[in-house]
Every structure is written in C-alpha cells, then in structure tokens.
Amino acid sequence: MTDWEALADEAVGMREKAYAPYSRYRVGAALETADGRVFTGCNIENRAYGLTLCAERVALAGAVAAGAVDLTALVVATESSPPQPPCGACRESLAEFASRLPILLVNPAGEQRRHDLAELLPHPFEMETRDRER
Ligand code: THU
C-alpha cells in the first residue's frame, strides 16, 4: 500500500534540489515502484532551454535504469495553486510503463489533487511493434 504522505514529503523536498535559474519554477517528483522503492527527481534546466529535464522524467529515468519498471504511484510537487499536473511529454513517457498510474499533485500550501494517468492522457500514442521487449 502506497504511503502517499511519505511520498508527498519526498516530492516536496525534491523541489529544493531543482536547478531552475531560468524559470525559477521548482518541481519535485517522487515515483514509487511495485517493489516499494522510491525514485525521486527535480527539474534540471539548461542555458539551452530546450534541453531542460522535467522532474517527472528524471524520476522515471532513475527507476527504469534501476530495473524498476512497474510504477505504482507518483507525487508531483509544484508551487502553483492549484498544484500542476505533469506536462504532455511526461504523461507520454509515464504511459509507456503505467497507463493508469495514480498521481497526486501537491503544493507547499498543502493543496492536493488526485488523478490517474488514463484521465490525464486518455489517448496515448500506441504503436504495434514486433518486439516490445525492453
Ligand atoms: N517542469 C517539470 O519539471 N515538469 C513538468 O511536467 C512541467 C514543467 C519544469 C520544466 C521547467 O524547468 C519548469 O518546470 C518550467 O516549465
């Protein structure tokens, strides 16, 4: 069972690690996998703006690189009111691994919104391939 409160604390804490000198918009993410591990991420901006990494995909990369591809819960922490959902690119990236991923959005003011990925991305890109092994 997901400890949403603990996961939210990790996401909020990760905002402090954000490298966001250009937008000054800090995002933190905490991603739980089926084996109970938690992978965290923050946004990492770049002077070449298009190279910026979103917090959610930084967390996802950590999970997949550690062999944890069965995603069970995601918390995203932004400073916005209401707290903001993952961008479209992050939604597609997450849907590759968990099309119905439960997602909690939080902000430092304590506001929360619950979604699941199928609601945020109702028609993901799907591609039939001969080899879907990773
Ligand atoms: N950002 C994220 O980290 N996740 C999202 O889903 C949307 C946007 C970051 C990228 C950039 O550093 C800042 O937020 C403003 O767009």
mmCIF file of C-alpha atoms and ligand atoms in Angstrom:
data_model
loop_
_atom_site.group_PDB
_atom_site.id
_atom_site.type_symbol
_atom_site.label_atom_id
_atom_site.label_comp_id
_atom_site.label_asym_id
_atom_site.label_seq_id
_atom_site.Cartn_x
_atom_site.Cartn_y
_atom_site.Cartn_z
ATOM 1 C CA MET A 1 0.000 0.000 0.000
ATOM 2 C CA THR A 2 1.337 3.379 -1.008
ATOM 3 C CA ASP A 3 2.239 5.737 1.811
ATOM 4 C CA TRP A 4 1.057 8.855 -0.001
ATOM 5 C CA GLU A 5 2.072 11.164 2.806
ATOM 6 C CA ALA A 6 5.668 9.919 2.810
ATOM 7 C CA LEU A 7 5.770 10.062 -0.990
ATOM 8 C CA ALA A 8 4.423 13.636 -0.925
ATOM 9 C CA ASP A 9 7.088 14.655 1.604
ATOM 10 C CA GLU A 10 9.771 13.322 -0.739
ATOM 11 C CA ALA A 11 8.331 15.188 -3.734
ATOM 12 C CA VAL A 12 8.070 18.449 -1.801
ATOM 13 C CA GLY A 13 11.630 18.032 -0.502
ATOM 14 C CA MET A 14 12.932 17.430 -4.009
ATOM 15 C CA ARG A 15 11.836 20.929 -5.049
ATOM 16 C CA GLU A 16 14.832 22.189 -3.092
ATOM 17 C CA LYS A 17 17.150 20.245 -5.383
ATOM 18 C CA ALA A 18 15.643 21.755 -8.536
ATOM 19 C CA TYR A 19 18.068 23.563 -10.812
ATOM 20 C CA ALA A 20 15.775 26.222 -12.216
ATOM 21 C CA PRO A 21 17.672 29.503 -12.583
ATOM 22 C CA TYR A 22 15.799 30.460 -15.770
ATOM 23 C CA SER A 23 12.142 29.855 -14.923
ATOM 24 C CA ARG A 24 12.605 29.918 -11.139
ATOM 25 C CA TYR A 25 9.825 27.320 -11.106
ATOM 26 C CA ARG A 26 10.812 24.373 -8.936
ATOM 27 C CA VAL A 27 9.267 20.936 -9.445
ATOM 28 C CA GLY A 28 9.807 17.794 -7.372
ATOM 29 C CA ALA A 29 8.675 14.248 -8.140
ATOM 30 C CA ALA A 30 8.595 11.011 -6.169
ATOM 31 C CA LEU A 31 7.821 7.795 -8.017
ATOM 32 C CA GLU A 32 7.054 4.544 -6.212
ATOM 33 C CA THR A 33 7.600 1.183 -7.859
ATOM 34 C CA ALA A 34 5.993 -2.184 -7.142
ATOM 35 C CA ASP A 35 8.958 -3.393 -5.101
ATOM 36 C CA GLY A 36 8.421 -0.469 -2.695
ATOM 37 C CA ARG A 37 11.362 1.591 -3.833
ATOM 38 C CA VAL A 38 11.006 5.335 -4.367
ATOM 39 C CA PHE A 39 12.805 7.226 -7.121
ATOM 40 C CA THR A 40 12.923 10.984 -6.941
ATOM 41 C CA GLY A 41 13.542 13.753 -9.438
ATOM 42 C CA CYS A 42 13.664 17.507 -9.820
ATOM 43 C CA ASN A 43 13.668 19.725 -12.875
ATOM 44 C CA ILE A 44 17.093 20.434 -14.321
ATOM 45 C CA GLU A 45 17.205 23.445 -16.597
ATOM 46 C CA ASN A 46 19.848 24.318 -19.135
ATOM 47 C CA ARG A 47 21.041 27.562 -20.712
ATOM 48 C CA ALA A 48 19.969 25.933 -23.968
ATOM 49 C CA TYR A 49 16.388 25.971 -22.761
ATOM 50 C CA GLY A 50 15.147 23.049 -24.838
ATOM 51 C CA LEU A 51 17.483 20.676 -23.011
ATOM 52 C CA THR A 52 15.603 21.166 -19.746
ATOM 53 C CA LEU A 53 14.643 17.953 -17.980
ATOM 54 C CA CYS A 54 11.298 17.723 -16.158
ATOM 55 C CA ALA A 55 11.240 16.375 -12.612
ATOM 56 C CA GLU A 56 8.925 13.505 -13.544
ATOM 57 C CA ARG A 57 11.159 12.185 -16.302
ATOM 58 C CA VAL A 58 14.250 12.481 -14.112
ATOM 59 C CA ALA A 59 12.481 10.256 -11.554
ATOM 60 C CA LEU A 60 11.328 7.893 -14.302
ATOM 61 C CA ALA A 61 14.840 7.571 -15.710
ATOM 62 C CA GLY A 62 16.166 6.637 -12.275
ATOM 63 C CA ALA A 63 13.522 3.966 -11.834
ATOM 64 C CA VAL A 64 13.968 2.379 -15.242
ATOM 65 C CA ALA A 65 17.763 2.497 -15.003
ATOM 66 C CA ALA A 66 17.493 0.655 -11.681
ATOM 67 C CA GLY A 67 15.363 -2.035 -13.292
ATOM 68 C CA ALA A 68 12.155 -0.867 -11.594
ATOM 69 C CA VAL A 69 9.667 -0.548 -14.444
ATOM 70 C CA ASP A 70 6.462 -1.425 -12.594
ATOM 71 C CA LEU A 71 5.293 2.036 -11.493
ATOM 72 C CA THR A 72 2.681 2.207 -8.736
ATOM 73 C CA ALA A 73 2.351 5.839 -7.620
ATOM 74 C CA LEU A 74 3.617 9.315 -8.472
ATOM 75 C CA VAL A 75 3.560 12.549 -6.499
ATOM 76 C CA VAL A 76 4.397 15.820 -8.241
ATOM 77 C CA ALA A 77 5.101 18.919 -6.181
ATOM 78 C CA THR A 78 4.847 22.378 -7.753
ATOM 79 C CA GLU A 79 4.432 25.806 -6.206
ATOM 80 C CA SER A 80 1.266 26.572 -8.158
ATOM 81 C CA SER A 81 -2.240 26.888 -6.865
ATOM 82 C CA PRO A 82 -3.855 24.597 -7.778
ATOM 83 C CA PRO A 83 -0.874 22.204 -7.917
ATOM 84 C CA GLN A 84 0.031 21.415 -11.522
ATOM 85 C CA PRO A 85 -0.022 18.073 -13.390
ATOM 86 C CA PRO A 86 2.823 16.587 -15.462
ATOM 87 C CA CYS A 87 3.324 18.142 -18.923
ATOM 88 C CA GLY A 88 2.241 16.234 -22.009
ATOM 89 C CA ALA A 89 5.701 14.871 -22.714
ATOM 90 C CA CYS A 90 5.942 13.474 -19.180
ATOM 91 C CA ARG A 91 2.474 11.952 -19.498
ATOM 92 C CA GLU A 92 3.521 10.069 -22.628
ATOM 93 C CA SER A 93 6.766 8.956 -21.025
ATOM 94 C CA LEU A 94 4.983 7.629 -17.939
ATOM 95 C CA ALA A 95 2.254 5.944 -20.028
ATOM 96 C CA GLU A 96 4.909 3.787 -21.637
ATOM 97 C CA PHE A 97 5.224 1.987 -18.299
ATOM 98 C CA ALA A 98 1.921 2.525 -16.425
ATOM 99 C CA SER A 99 -1.068 3.788 -18.400
ATOM 100 C CA ARG A 100 -3.261 4.035 -15.281
ATOM 101 C CA LEU A 101 -0.650 5.347 -12.838
ATOM 102 C CA PRO A 102 -2.250 7.030 -9.785
ATOM 103 C CA ILE A 103 -0.943 10.585 -9.447
ATOM 104 C CA LEU A 104 -1.142 13.016 -6.549
ATOM 105 C CA LEU A 105 -0.390 16.701 -7.112
ATOM 106 C CA VAL A 106 0.693 18.774 -4.141
ATOM 107 C CA ASN A 107 2.000 22.241 -3.346
ATOM 108 C CA PRO A 108 3.690 23.794 -0.309
ATOM 109 C CA ALA A 109 0.381 25.370 0.752
ATOM 110 C CA GLY A 110 -0.993 21.869 1.317
ATOM 111 C CA GLU A 111 -3.416 21.754 -1.607
ATOM 112 C CA GLN A 112 -3.823 18.321 -3.204
ATOM 113 C CA ARG A 113 -5.393 16.977 -6.411
ATOM 114 C CA ARG A 114 -5.761 13.297 -7.296
ATOM 115 C CA HIS A 115 -5.716 11.974 -10.837
ATOM 116 C CA ASP A 116 -4.757 8.891 -12.706
ATOM 117 C CA LEU A 117 -2.735 8.903 -15.871
ATOM 118 C CA ALA A 118 -5.538 7.483 -18.022
ATOM 119 C CA GLU A 119 -7.604 10.548 -17.132
ATOM 120 C CA LEU A 120 -4.740 12.973 -17.843
ATOM 121 C CA LEU A 121 -3.757 11.192 -21.067
ATOM 122 C CA PRO A 122 -6.879 9.488 -22.429
ATOM 123 C CA HIS A 123 -5.492 8.678 -25.886
ATOM 124 C CA PRO A 124 -1.799 7.878 -25.608
ATOM 125 C CA PHE A 125 0.259 7.118 -28.672
ATOM 126 C CA GLU A 126 0.277 3.354 -29.227
ATOM 127 C CA MET A 127 2.444 1.517 -31.657
ATOM 128 C CA GLU A 128 2.277 -2.102 -32.629
ATOM 129 C CA THR A 129 5.758 -3.487 -32.909
ATOM 130 C CA ARG A 130 7.106 -6.964 -33.468
ATOM 131 C CA ASP A 131 9.356 -6.697 -30.461
ATOM 132 C CA ARG A 132 8.156 -4.908 -27.358
ATOM 133 C CA GLU A 133 10.812 -6.422 -25.131
ATOM 134 C CA ARG A 134 12.878 -3.812 -23.352
HETATM 135 N N1 THU B 1 8.549 21.205 -15.499
HETATM 136 C C1 THU B 1 8.634 19.988 -14.875
HETATM 137 O O1 THU B 1 9.610 19.706 -14.175
HETATM 138 N N2 THU B 1 7.623 19.098 -15.055
HETATM 139 C C2 THU B 1 6.528 19.317 -15.844
HETATM 140 O O2 THU B 1 5.711 18.432 -16.014
HETATM 141 C C3 THU B 1 6.343 20.623 -16.490
HETATM 142 C C4 THU B 1 7.440 21.603 -16.332
HETATM 143 C C5 THU B 1 9.649 22.156 -15.327
HETATM 144 C C6 THU B 1 10.427 22.446 -16.574
HETATM 145 C C7 THU B 1 10.948 23.843 -16.304
HETATM 146 O O3 THU B 1 12.179 23.730 -15.616
HETATM 147 C C8 THU B 1 9.933 24.456 -15.386
HETATM 148 O O4 THU B 1 9.129 23.398 -14.895
HETATM 149 C C9 THU B 1 9.040 25.497 -16.044
HETATM 150 O O5 THU B 1 8.460 24.988 -17.186
#
